[in-house]
Short mmCIF file of C-alpha atoms in Angstrom, two decimals:
data_model
loop_
_atom_site.label_atom_id
_atom_site.label_comp_id
_atom_site.label_asym_id
_atom_site.label_seq_id
_atom_site.Cartn_x
_atom_site.Cartn_y
_atom_site.Cartn_z
CA UNK A 1 112.49 182.96 169.07
CA UNK A 2 112.03 179.37 170.34
CA UNK A 3 112.29 178.06 166.98
CA UNK A 4 115.79 179.50 166.61
CA UNK A 5 116.75 178.03 169.98
CA UNK A 6 115.60 174.74 169.08
CA UNK A 7 117.33 174.89 165.59
CA UNK A 8 120.70 176.02 167.51
CA UNK A 9 120.20 173.16 169.92
CA UNK A 10 119.60 170.74 167.02
CA UNK A 11 122.67 172.10 165.19
CA UNK A 12 124.65 171.64 168.44
CA UNK A 13 123.31 168.21 168.87
CA UNK A 14 124.14 167.24 165.16
CA UNK A 15 127.56 168.56 165.71
CA UNK A 16 128.17 166.67 168.78
CA UNK A 17 127.00 163.43 167.15
CA UNK A 18 129.27 164.02 164.22
CA UNK A 19 132.09 164.89 166.73
CA UNK A 20 131.42 161.59 168.48
CA UNK A 21 131.32 159.73 165.17
CA UNK A 22 134.53 161.34 164.27
CA UNK A 23 136.08 159.99 167.68
CA UNK A 24 134.82 156.66 167.15
CA UNK A 25 136.27 156.43 163.66
CA UNK A 26 139.55 157.67 164.91
CA UNK A 27 139.47 155.25 167.58
CA UNK A 28 138.47 152.35 165.19
CA UNK A 29 141.54 153.49 163.02
CA UNK A 30 143.97 153.71 165.95
CA UNK A 31 142.60 150.02 166.98
CA UNK A 32 142.95 148.88 163.34
CA UNK A 33 146.50 150.26 163.33
CA UNK A 34 147.36 148.59 166.69
CA UNK A 35 146.17 145.45 165.28
CA UNK A 36 148.18 145.79 162.21
CA UNK A 37 151.36 146.60 164.20
CA UNK A 38 150.79 143.44 166.58
CA UNK A 39 150.32 141.50 163.41
CA UNK A 40 153.39 142.66 162.09
CA UNK A 41 155.27 141.98 165.53
CA UNK A 42 153.84 138.44 165.44
CA UNK A 43 154.92 138.03 161.82
CA UNK A 44 158.43 139.17 162.60
CA UNK A 45 158.43 136.78 165.83
CA UNK A 46 157.40 133.96 163.54
CA UNK A 47 159.91 134.82 160.98
CA UNK A 48 162.63 135.16 163.75
CA UNK A 49 161.70 131.59 165.10
CA UNK A 50 161.68 130.33 161.56
CA UNK A 51 165.13 131.79 161.15
CA UNK A 52 166.21 130.24 164.57
CA UNK A 53 165.03 126.99 163.48
CA UNK A 54 166.97 127.31 160.02
CA UNK A 55 170.00 128.24 161.80
CA UNK A 56 169.77 125.31 164.02
CA UNK A 57 169.16 123.01 161.19
CA UNK A 58 172.41 124.69 159.48
CA UNK A 59 174.44 124.12 162.34
CA UNK A 60 173.26 120.54 162.84
CA UNK A 61 174.32 120.05 159.26
CA UNK A 62 177.59 121.89 159.70
CA UNK A 63 178.08 119.83 162.74
CA UNK A 64 177.42 116.85 160.97
CA UNK A 65 179.78 117.80 158.00
CA UNK A 66 182.47 118.51 160.59
CA UNK A 67 181.82 114.93 162.16
CA UNK A 68 182.18 113.47 158.66
CA UNK A 69 185.30 115.11 158.01
CA UNK A 70 186.80 114.40 161.38
CA UNK A 71 185.77 110.56 160.60
CA UNK A 72 187.26 110.67 157.49
CA UNK A 73 190.53 112.14 158.73
CA UNK A 74 190.70 109.56 161.45
CA UNK A 75 190.10 106.90 158.98
CA UNK A 76 192.95 108.37 156.92
CA UNK A 77 195.06 108.52 160.18
CA UNK A 78 194.38 104.78 160.98
CA UNK A 79 195.10 103.68 157.54
CA UNK A 80 198.47 105.72 157.59
CA UNK A 81 199.11 104.15 161.07
CA UNK A 82 198.26 100.67 159.53
CA UNK A 83 200.71 101.43 156.73
CA UNK A 84 203.35 102.57 159.03
CA UNK A 85 202.94 99.56 161.36
CA UNK A 86 203.26 97.30 158.09
CA UNK A 87 206.28 99.03 157.15
CA UNK A 88 207.54 98.83 160.60
CA UNK A 89 206.88 95.18 160.55
CA UNK A 90 208.36 94.50 157.06
CA UNK A 91 211.57 96.40 158.30
CA UNK A 92 211.67 94.08 161.39
CA UNK A 93 211.29 91.11 159.31
CA UNK A 94 214.19 92.31 157.05
CA UNK A 95 216.14 93.29 160.06
CA UNK A 96 215.60 89.72 161.38
CA UNK A 97 216.50 88.03 158.16
CA UNK A 98 219.80 90.40 157.80
CA UNK A 99 220.61 89.20 161.51
CA UNK A 100 220.22 85.74 160.71
CA UNK A 101 222.29 85.82 157.44
CA UNK A 102 224.78 87.56 159.60
CA UNK A 103 224.50 85.00 162.13
CA UNK A 104 224.85 82.26 159.43
CA UNK A 105 228.03 83.95 157.70
CA UNK A 106 229.63 84.36 161.34
CA UNK A 107 228.88 80.63 162.11
CA UNK A 108 230.41 79.80 158.64
CA UNK A 109 233.41 81.99 159.33
CA UNK A 110 233.79 80.39 162.72
CA UNK A 111 233.47 76.91 161.29
CA UNK A 112 236.13 77.86 158.70
CA UNK A 113 238.54 79.42 161.37
CA UNK A 114 238.04 76.29 163.64
CA UNK A 115 238.97 74.04 160.69
CA UNK A 116 241.82 76.24 159.97
CA UNK A 117 242.94 76.26 163.62
CA UNK A 118 242.74 72.38 163.66
CA UNK A 119 244.79 71.81 160.62
CA UNK A 120 247.28 74.22 162.10
CA UNK A 121 247.26 72.06 165.29
CA UNK A 122 247.48 68.83 163.30
CA UNK A 123 250.47 70.15 161.50
CA UNK A 124 252.05 71.43 164.78
CA UNK A 125 251.45 67.86 166.39
CA UNK A 126 253.04 66.29 163.28
CA UNK A 127 255.91 68.47 163.50
CA UNK A 128 256.12 67.95 167.21
CA UNK A 129 255.92 64.12 166.73
CA UNK A 130 258.79 64.29 164.24
CA UNK A 131 260.66 66.35 166.69
CA UNK A 132 259.52 64.35 169.58
CA UNK A 133 260.74 61.27 168.21
CA UNK A 134 264.26 62.70 168.53
CA UNK A 135 264.01 64.20 172.01
CA UNK A 136 261.28 61.79 173.41
CA UNK A 137 263.21 60.72 176.28
CA UNK A 138 263.86 64.09 177.53
CA UNK A 139 260.50 65.66 176.96
CA UNK A 140 258.80 62.53 178.50
CA UNK A 141 260.63 62.80 181.71
CA UNK A 142 259.83 66.70 181.87
CA UNK A 143 256.15 66.04 181.50
CA UNK A 144 256.09 63.23 184.14
CA UNK A 145 257.74 65.74 186.47
CA UNK A 146 255.41 68.55 185.80
CA UNK A 147 252.39 65.94 186.55
CA UNK A 148 253.90 65.06 189.82
CA UNK A 149 254.23 68.45 190.83
CA UNK A 150 250.54 69.55 189.71
CA UNK A 151 249.57 66.45 191.54
CA UNK A 152 251.38 67.32 194.68
CA UNK A 153 249.96 70.87 194.71
CA UNK A 154 246.44 69.72 194.15
CA UNK A 155 246.58 67.40 197.05
CA UNK A 156 248.18 70.15 199.42
CA UNK A 157 245.28 72.44 198.29
CA UNK A 158 242.71 69.82 199.08
CA UNK A 159 244.46 69.31 202.64
CA UNK A 160 244.49 72.95 203.39
CA UNK A 161 240.76 73.19 202.20
CA UNK A 162 239.79 70.24 204.62
CA UNK A 163 241.71 71.89 207.68
CA UNK A 164 239.77 75.23 206.99
CA UNK A 165 236.42 73.40 206.97
CA UNK A 166 237.38 71.74 210.05
CA UNK A 167 238.10 74.84 211.78
CA UNK A 168 235.02 76.55 210.55
CA UNK A 169 232.84 73.71 211.78
CA UNK A 170 234.10 73.76 215.39
CA UNK A 171 232.31 76.28 217.62
CA UNK A 172 234.87 79.13 218.58
CA UNK A 173 235.80 79.25 222.27
CA UNK A 174 233.80 81.84 224.24
CA UNK A 175 235.61 84.96 225.40
CA UNK A 176 235.76 85.55 229.08
CA UNK A 177 233.21 88.53 229.19
CA UNK A 178 230.59 86.54 227.22
CA UNK A 179 230.79 83.56 229.51
CA UNK A 180 230.56 85.72 232.55
CA UNK A 181 227.44 87.27 231.20
CA UNK A 182 225.83 84.05 230.61
CA UNK A 183 226.76 82.70 234.15
CA UNK A 184 225.22 85.88 235.72
CA UNK A 185 221.97 85.54 233.67
CA UNK A 186 221.47 81.96 234.68
CA UNK A 187 221.55 82.82 238.43
#
């Protein structure tokens, strides 16, 4: 009977140890799986970081490319502006040359007109001289009278101007009220 009991206890103990072993094995497996999961997460995190770095690098490259394009555009615009300025300057020069040419033509035309009018005046003077020889006596007297008239008018104007100046230079007489005021203030 005792042997049976002992056997039963041994069997129970064996089962307990087996159970414990199984539990340990399960725990180990769980730990192993957790560890694996942790490693996977770390790998994912590393990969995310790498991706972020790559993205940053790509973005930097894109930014640099954009800057290069902008610089090229600016340079192109500068060149265009410079071309426009050159064209404007050329046009200004052409305009100036055209204006100079017009001025020269105008001066030439004026010279020609002056020459023509002088010739006409000479012709008129010649004709007058011819006619003047005939009525020289009458015209000469008329001219003398006109000159005398002009001289008289001039002298009269000068006299009038002098009188006005003299009047202005004199101090005007005081009015009655202003003289009374000054007298009262001096007392």
